[in-house]
Structures are given as structure tokens and as C-alpha cells.
Amino acid sequence: LGACLVALAPAAAQTSTDRGVPRATVAATRYDLAIEAAKQSMMSNPSDALLKAREAATLVSAQDEEAAVERATAAWLEGEALTRLNHPEEAGPILDRALAVVKRLAPRSKLHADLLRSQSTIAALDGEIARAMQNLQQAHAIYRGLGDS
């Protein structure tokens, strides 16, 4: 979080402030906090994770590539929460859109692998075992390439 705030500081310094903190930094912090809260509550309270993921998505206002990846991160968590709440039919299209963005803007990233893993769960729930295995194998290859297997 600290590195993210430092990276934003030069651009944020040119914006107006909220209690002495540049607005861009405030927004980034709220986004980061919402994403972290969604991740932390995913296992124990997917309903709360869903709310936090959706909140995070609303905090991304920029239209650049970095913002698109941030929205894809929020969408991944939204899709994961929906799947855990037994709504894979809602989660599937959300995950598909996020994966399309990440394939283009952040290929072979951890987010790419996370999205493939989430899609494998939906494929398995739909009885598409071959597709589920293919997604899991692709995710595993990405995780291994990142040293995170």
C-alpha cells in the first residue's frame, strides 16, 4: 500500500486535497482498502466480499489501462464472491469480461491466473470438466512462471 501511495504522489500533488491528503491518494487508498477487505472476507463472508468488490469498482474513475486492470481486479473478486454465493450464472459473464481485459493488458499476471482459476470453478459446476482442467493447468503454468505455485 505504501509503495502504491508513493507512486501516486507526483500526480496526486496536482489535485485538490481532502483533509490535507491529495484526492487521488484518498481514492487509491479507498480502492486498495476495499480490495483488501474483499479478499479478507471472501472465505468467511462472501456476501461482504461481494459488497466490497462492487464498492472498489465504483472507486475507479480513470479510463487508462491501469484503471481497466483495477476494474478487472474488482470484477474478479465480484465473480468469485458470486460463485461462492451459488450464483455462477451471474459470475461467468463478469469473469469473462475481466479475463478479456487482463489477457490484453496484463497477460501472464497473477490476476490472469486468478481469473482462470475462478473460471475453472464455474466450468466444473457446469459439468465442463475438460474446460475446468484446461483453465486450472493454464493458471498453474502462470503461477509457476511467477514463482507462486
CSV table of C-alpha atoms in Angstrom, one decimal:
chain,number,residue,atom,x,y,z
A,1,LEU,CA,0.0,0.0,0.0
A,2,GLY,CA,2.8,2.4,0.9
A,3,ALA,CA,4.5,1.8,-2.4
A,4,CYS,CA,1.3,2.5,-4.3
A,5,LEU,CA,0.8,5.8,-2.4
A,6,VAL,CA,4.4,6.8,-3.2
A,7,ALA,CA,3.9,6.0,-6.8
A,8,LEU,CA,0.8,8.2,-7.0
A,9,ALA,CA,2.3,11.1,-5.1
A,10,PRO,CA,3.6,13.2,-8.1
A,11,ALA,CA,0.3,13.0,-10.0
A,12,ALA,CA,-1.7,13.4,-6.8
A,13,ALA,CA,0.1,16.5,-5.8
A,14,GLN,CA,-1.5,18.4,-8.6
A,15,THR,CA,-5.1,17.7,-7.4
A,16,SER,CA,-7.1,19.3,-4.7
A,17,THR,CA,-7.0,17.9,-1.2
A,18,ASP,CA,-9.2,16.2,1.3
A,19,ARG,CA,-8.0,16.9,4.9
A,20,GLY,CA,-4.5,17.6,3.6
A,21,VAL,CA,-4.3,14.3,1.6
A,22,PRO,CA,-4.3,14.6,-2.2
A,23,ARG,CA,-7.7,13.3,-3.7
A,24,ALA,CA,-6.0,10.8,-6.0
A,25,THR,CA,-4.3,9.3,-2.9
A,26,VAL,CA,-7.5,9.2,-1.0
A,27,ALA,CA,-9.3,7.4,-3.9
A,28,ALA,CA,-6.4,4.9,-4.3
A,29,THR,CA,-6.4,4.2,-0.6
A,30,ARG,CA,-10.1,3.6,-0.5
A,31,TYR,CA,-9.8,1.3,-3.6
A,32,ASP,CA,-6.9,-0.6,-2.0
A,33,LEU,CA,-8.8,-1.0,1.3
A,34,ALA,CA,-12.0,-2.2,-0.4
A,35,ILE,CA,-10.0,-4.8,-2.5
A,36,GLU,CA,-8.1,-6.0,0.6
A,37,ALA,CA,-11.4,-6.2,2.6
A,38,ALA,CA,-13.0,-8.2,-0.2
A,39,LYS,CA,-10.0,-10.6,-0.2
A,40,GLN,CA,-10.0,-11.0,3.5
A,41,SER,CA,-13.7,-11.7,3.8
A,42,MET,CA,-14.1,-14.0,0.8
A,43,MET,CA,-13.8,-17.3,2.7
A,44,SER,CA,-15.8,-16.3,5.8
A,45,ASN,CA,-18.3,-13.9,4.4
A,46,PRO,CA,-18.7,-13.9,0.6
A,47,SER,CA,-21.7,-11.5,0.9
A,48,ASP,CA,-19.5,-8.9,2.4
A,49,ALA,CA,-16.7,-9.6,-0.1
A,50,LEU,CA,-19.3,-9.0,-2.9
A,51,LEU,CA,-20.2,-5.6,-1.5
A,52,LYS,CA,-16.5,-4.6,-1.0
A,53,ALA,CA,-15.7,-5.7,-4.6
A,54,ARG,CA,-18.5,-3.7,-6.0
A,55,GLU,CA,-17.5,-0.7,-3.9
A,56,ALA,CA,-13.9,-1.0,-5.2
A,57,ALA,CA,-15.2,-0.9,-8.8
A,58,THR,CA,-17.0,2.3,-8.2
A,59,LEU,CA,-13.8,3.9,-6.8
A,60,VAL,CA,-12.0,3.6,-10.1
A,61,SER,CA,-12.8,6.6,-12.2
A,62,ALA,CA,-9.8,6.9,-14.6
A,63,GLN,CA,-10.1,5.4,-18.1
A,64,ASP,CA,-6.5,4.4,-18.7
A,65,GLU,CA,-5.1,0.9,-18.8
A,66,GLU,CA,-4.1,0.8,-15.2
A,67,ALA,CA,-7.7,1.7,-14.2
A,68,ALA,CA,-9.0,-1.1,-16.5
A,69,VAL,CA,-6.9,-3.6,-14.7
A,70,GLU,CA,-8.1,-2.2,-11.3
A,71,ARG,CA,-11.7,-2.7,-12.5
A,72,ALA,CA,-10.8,-6.2,-13.7
A,73,THR,CA,-9.4,-7.0,-10.2
A,74,ALA,CA,-12.7,-5.8,-8.6
A,75,ALA,CA,-14.7,-7.9,-11.2
A,76,TRP,CA,-12.6,-11.0,-10.4
A,77,LEU,CA,-13.5,-10.6,-6.7
A,78,GLU,CA,-17.1,-9.9,-7.6
A,79,GLY,CA,-17.2,-13.1,-9.7
A,80,GLU,CA,-15.5,-15.1,-7.1
A,81,ALA,CA,-18.0,-13.9,-4.4
A,82,LEU,CA,-21.0,-14.6,-6.7
A,83,THR,CA,-19.7,-18.1,-7.3
A,84,ARG,CA,-19.3,-18.8,-3.6
A,85,LEU,CA,-22.8,-17.5,-3.1
A,86,ASN,CA,-24.1,-20.0,-5.6
A,87,HIS,CA,-24.7,-17.6,-8.5
A,88,PRO,CA,-22.2,-18.9,-11.1
A,89,GLU,CA,-24.6,-17.9,-13.9
A,90,GLU,CA,-24.1,-14.2,-12.8
A,91,ALA,CA,-20.4,-14.7,-12.1
A,92,GLY,CA,-19.5,-16.2,-15.5
A,93,PRO,CA,-20.0,-13.2,-17.7
A,94,ILE,CA,-18.3,-10.9,-15.2
A,95,LEU,CA,-15.3,-13.1,-15.1
A,96,ASP,CA,-15.3,-13.5,-18.9
A,97,ARG,CA,-15.1,-9.7,-19.4
A,98,ALA,CA,-12.4,-9.3,-16.8
A,99,LEU,CA,-10.3,-12.0,-18.3
A,100,ALA,CA,-10.6,-10.4,-21.8
A,101,VAL,CA,-9.2,-7.2,-20.3
A,102,VAL,CA,-6.4,-8.9,-18.4
A,103,LYS,CA,-5.4,-11.1,-21.4
A,104,ARG,CA,-4.8,-7.8,-23.3
A,105,LEU,CA,-3.4,-5.6,-20.6
A,106,ALA,CA,-1.8,-7.9,-18.0
A,107,PRO,CA,-1.1,-11.3,-19.6
A,108,ARG,CA,0.6,-13.9,-17.5
A,109,SER,CA,0.0,-11.9,-14.3
A,110,LYS,CA,-1.3,-13.3,-11.0
A,111,LEU,CA,-4.6,-11.7,-11.8
A,112,HIS,CA,-4.7,-13.6,-15.1
A,113,ALA,CA,-4.1,-16.9,-13.2
A,114,ASP,CA,-6.6,-16.0,-10.6
A,115,LEU,CA,-9.3,-15.3,-13.2
A,116,LEU,CA,-8.5,-18.6,-14.9
A,117,ARG,CA,-8.8,-20.4,-11.6
A,118,SER,CA,-12.2,-18.8,-10.9
A,119,GLN,CA,-13.4,-19.7,-14.4
A,120,SER,CA,-12.4,-23.3,-13.7
A,121,THR,CA,-14.7,-23.4,-10.8
A,122,ILE,CA,-17.6,-22.3,-12.9
A,123,ALA,CA,-16.7,-24.7,-15.6
A,124,ALA,CA,-16.7,-27.6,-13.1
A,125,LEU,CA,-20.0,-26.5,-11.7
A,126,ASP,CA,-21.4,-26.6,-15.2
A,127,GLY,CA,-20.0,-30.1,-15.7
A,128,GLU,CA,-17.4,-28.9,-18.2
A,129,ILE,CA,-14.6,-30.9,-16.6
A,130,ALA,CA,-12.2,-30.7,-19.6
A,131,ARG,CA,-12.5,-26.9,-19.7
A,132,ALA,CA,-12.1,-26.7,-15.9
A,133,MET,CA,-8.9,-28.7,-16.1
A,134,GLN,CA,-7.6,-26.7,-19.0
A,135,ASN,CA,-8.1,-23.4,-17.1
A,136,LEU,CA,-6.5,-24.9,-14.0
A,137,GLN,CA,-3.5,-26.0,-16.0
A,138,GLN,CA,-3.1,-22.6,-17.6
A,139,ALA,CA,-3.4,-20.9,-14.2
A,140,HIS,CA,-0.8,-23.3,-12.7
A,141,ALA,CA,1.6,-22.5,-15.5
A,142,ILE,CA,1.2,-18.8,-14.9
A,143,TYR,CA,1.6,-19.2,-11.1
A,144,ARG,CA,4.8,-21.3,-11.7
A,145,GLY,CA,6.2,-18.7,-14.1
A,146,LEU,CA,5.7,-16.1,-11.3
A,147,GLY,CA,7.2,-18.4,-8.7
A,148,ASP,CA,3.9,-18.7,-6.9
A,149,SER,CA,3.0,-22.3,-7.3
